[in-house]
Short mmCIF file of C-alpha atoms in Angstrom, two decimals:
data_model
loop_
_atom_site.label_atom_id
_atom_site.label_comp_id
_atom_site.label_asym_id
_atom_site.label_seq_id
_atom_site.Cartn_x
_atom_site.Cartn_y
_atom_site.Cartn_z
CA MET M 1 -0.31 -0.32 -0.20
CA PRO M 2 2.01 3.59 -0.85
CA THR M 3 2.73 5.42 2.12
CA PRO M 4 2.37 9.50 1.66
CA ALA M 5 5.58 9.78 0.88
CA ASP M 6 5.44 7.90 -1.93
CA TYR M 7 2.57 9.65 -3.61
CA LEU M 8 5.02 13.24 -3.28
CA ALA M 9 7.52 11.60 -4.54
CA LEU M 10 5.17 10.93 -7.65
CA ALA M 11 3.87 14.26 -7.63
CA HIS M 12 6.95 15.48 -8.07
CA ALA M 13 8.53 13.64 -10.37
CA GLU M 14 5.91 11.88 -12.52
CA LYS M 15 5.63 12.79 -16.32
CA ASP M 16 2.90 10.91 -17.40
CA SER M 17 -0.59 12.94 -17.35
CA PHE M 18 -3.07 9.97 -16.54
CA VAL M 19 -1.05 9.41 -13.33
CA LEU M 20 -0.65 13.00 -12.69
CA GLN M 21 -4.25 13.35 -13.26
CA GLN M 22 -4.77 10.51 -10.57
CA LEU M 23 -3.23 12.17 -8.12
CA ALA M 24 -4.62 15.45 -7.56
CA GLN M 25 -7.63 13.45 -5.86
CA CYS M 26 -5.31 11.79 -3.32
CA PRO M 27 -6.18 14.17 0.75
CA TYR M 28 -2.99 15.31 1.41
CA PRO M 29 -2.37 18.86 0.71
CA PHE M 30 1.33 18.84 0.59
CA VAL M 31 0.97 16.27 -2.77
CA TRP M 32 -1.73 19.22 -4.55
CA GLN M 33 1.30 21.06 -4.44
CA ALA M 34 3.96 18.94 -5.17
CA LEU M 35 1.79 18.74 -8.35
CA ALA M 36 1.48 22.25 -8.64
CA ALA M 37 4.59 22.37 -9.36
CA ASN M 38 5.80 19.97 -11.32
CA PRO M 39 5.59 21.38 -15.12
CA HIS M 40 4.21 18.27 -16.61
CA THR M 41 0.95 18.47 -14.29
CA PRO M 42 -2.26 18.65 -17.49
CA PRO M 43 -4.50 20.96 -17.39
CA GLU M 44 -7.08 18.87 -16.31
CA ALA M 45 -5.14 17.68 -12.71
CA LEU M 46 -4.63 21.96 -12.35
CA GLN M 47 -7.88 23.22 -12.99
CA GLU M 48 -9.41 20.22 -10.26
CA LEU M 49 -6.74 21.76 -7.63
CA SER M 50 -8.10 24.99 -8.07
CA THR M 51 -10.90 23.54 -5.73
CA ALA M 52 -8.73 22.02 -3.67
CA ARG M 53 -9.07 22.60 0.10
CA ASP M 54 -7.39 22.37 3.63
CA SER M 55 -6.18 25.71 5.53
CA VAL M 56 -5.70 29.14 4.56
CA TRP M 57 -1.32 28.55 4.42
CA ASN M 58 -2.14 25.47 2.42
CA ASP M 59 -4.82 27.29 -0.04
CA ASN M 60 -3.06 30.49 -0.41
CA LYS M 61 -0.05 28.50 -1.64
CA LEU M 62 -1.44 25.82 -3.78
CA LEU M 63 -3.62 28.47 -5.03
CA LEU M 64 0.33 30.29 -6.17
CA LEU M 65 1.43 27.53 -7.75
CA LEU M 66 -1.39 27.31 -9.52
CA ALA M 67 -1.28 30.40 -10.85
CA GLU M 68 2.66 30.31 -11.92
CA HIS M 69 2.17 26.85 -13.32
CA PRO M 70 3.68 26.88 -16.51
CA GLY M 71 0.91 24.87 -18.43
CA ALA M 72 -2.34 26.83 -17.08
CA ASN M 73 -3.74 27.70 -19.70
CA PRO M 74 -6.87 30.22 -19.83
CA VAL M 75 -9.41 27.70 -18.45
CA VAL M 76 -7.34 26.92 -15.75
CA LEU M 77 -6.35 30.60 -14.54
CA ARG M 78 -10.25 31.88 -14.46
CA ALA M 79 -10.71 29.13 -11.67
CA VAL M 80 -7.64 30.38 -9.57
CA LEU M 81 -8.77 33.49 -10.34
CA GLU M 82 -12.50 32.88 -9.05
CA ALA M 83 -10.79 30.85 -5.84
CA VAL M 84 -8.97 33.33 -5.37
CA ALA M 85 -12.04 36.22 -5.62
CA ALA M 86 -13.93 34.02 -2.83
CA LYS M 87 -10.92 33.96 -0.30
CA LEU M 88 -10.65 37.31 -0.32
CA GLU M 89 -14.68 37.40 0.00
CA GLU M 90 -14.11 35.68 3.06
CA GLY M 91 -11.23 38.12 4.16
CA GLU M 92 -8.86 35.68 3.67
CA ARG M 93 -5.64 36.96 2.33
CA PRO M 94 -4.06 34.84 -0.85
CA TYR M 95 -2.37 38.14 -1.60
CA ALA M 96 0.78 36.20 -3.84
CA ALA M 97 -1.43 34.87 -5.78
CA VAL M 98 -3.39 37.63 -6.71
CA LEU M 99 -0.16 39.06 -7.96
CA ALA M 100 0.88 36.20 -9.84
CA LEU M 101 -2.62 36.56 -11.64
CA ALA M 102 -1.58 39.70 -12.16
CA GLU M 103 1.64 38.55 -14.62
CA ARG M 104 -0.56 35.98 -16.58
CA LEU M 105 -1.09 37.90 -19.96
CA GLU M 106 -3.69 34.62 -20.80
CA LEU M 107 -5.99 36.87 -17.74
CA GLU M 108 -7.54 39.85 -18.92
CA VAL M 109 -6.54 42.47 -16.93
CA ASP M 110 -9.74 43.90 -15.94
CA GLU M 111 -10.78 40.45 -14.60
CA VAL M 112 -7.22 41.01 -12.82
CA ARG M 113 -8.08 44.66 -11.66
CA ARG M 114 -11.50 43.24 -10.19
CA LEU M 115 -9.64 41.53 -6.97
CA GLY M 116 -9.03 45.23 -5.79
CA THR M 117 -12.26 45.84 -5.01
CA LEU M 118 -13.21 43.23 -2.82
CA ARG M 119 -13.61 42.77 1.06
CA GLY M 120 -9.94 41.62 2.12
CA ALA M 121 -8.13 43.70 -0.49
CA SER M 122 -5.60 45.85 1.49
CA ALA M 123 -5.01 48.99 0.38
CA ARG M 124 -0.79 47.64 -0.24
CA LEU M 125 -2.46 44.20 -2.40
CA ARG M 126 -4.45 47.22 -4.64
CA HIS M 127 -1.82 49.43 -4.88
CA LEU M 128 0.74 46.58 -5.76
CA LEU M 129 -1.95 45.19 -8.36
CA ASN M 130 -2.18 48.56 -10.09
CA MET M 131 1.50 48.84 -10.31
CA ARG M 132 1.28 45.19 -11.73
CA LEU M 133 -0.87 45.79 -14.54
CA SER M 134 0.11 49.14 -15.40
CA VAL M 135 2.82 47.44 -16.71
CA ARG M 136 0.43 45.12 -19.25
CA ILE M 137 -1.08 48.22 -20.20
#
């Protein structure tokens, strides 16, 4: 029977998209983060991970990794955008993910800019968000 360490090792090193897709259903947040850091993880698995929840710290780290993933297509990025928006509305602070999304050219500037208007957005986040988005215009 595989151990959590076995799942983690697979999530880090695996290249087979089918295996990576199966690992996205694993119950361990450290495996989700390893999958989100693995450049071979397919968009379908990334999208599934965008709804995974564990704790504030783990969720925010996962959303950051998903926002930065080189294989994240517009569908995945919009799922991450919606997850980040929900976190902000709840009063959480997924600020690193917001700023990573601001650098993704696959998303429209206005889509990302609205994150700064949500309840959990601080003045500093709004400032940094506007700075990053202004470079794209």
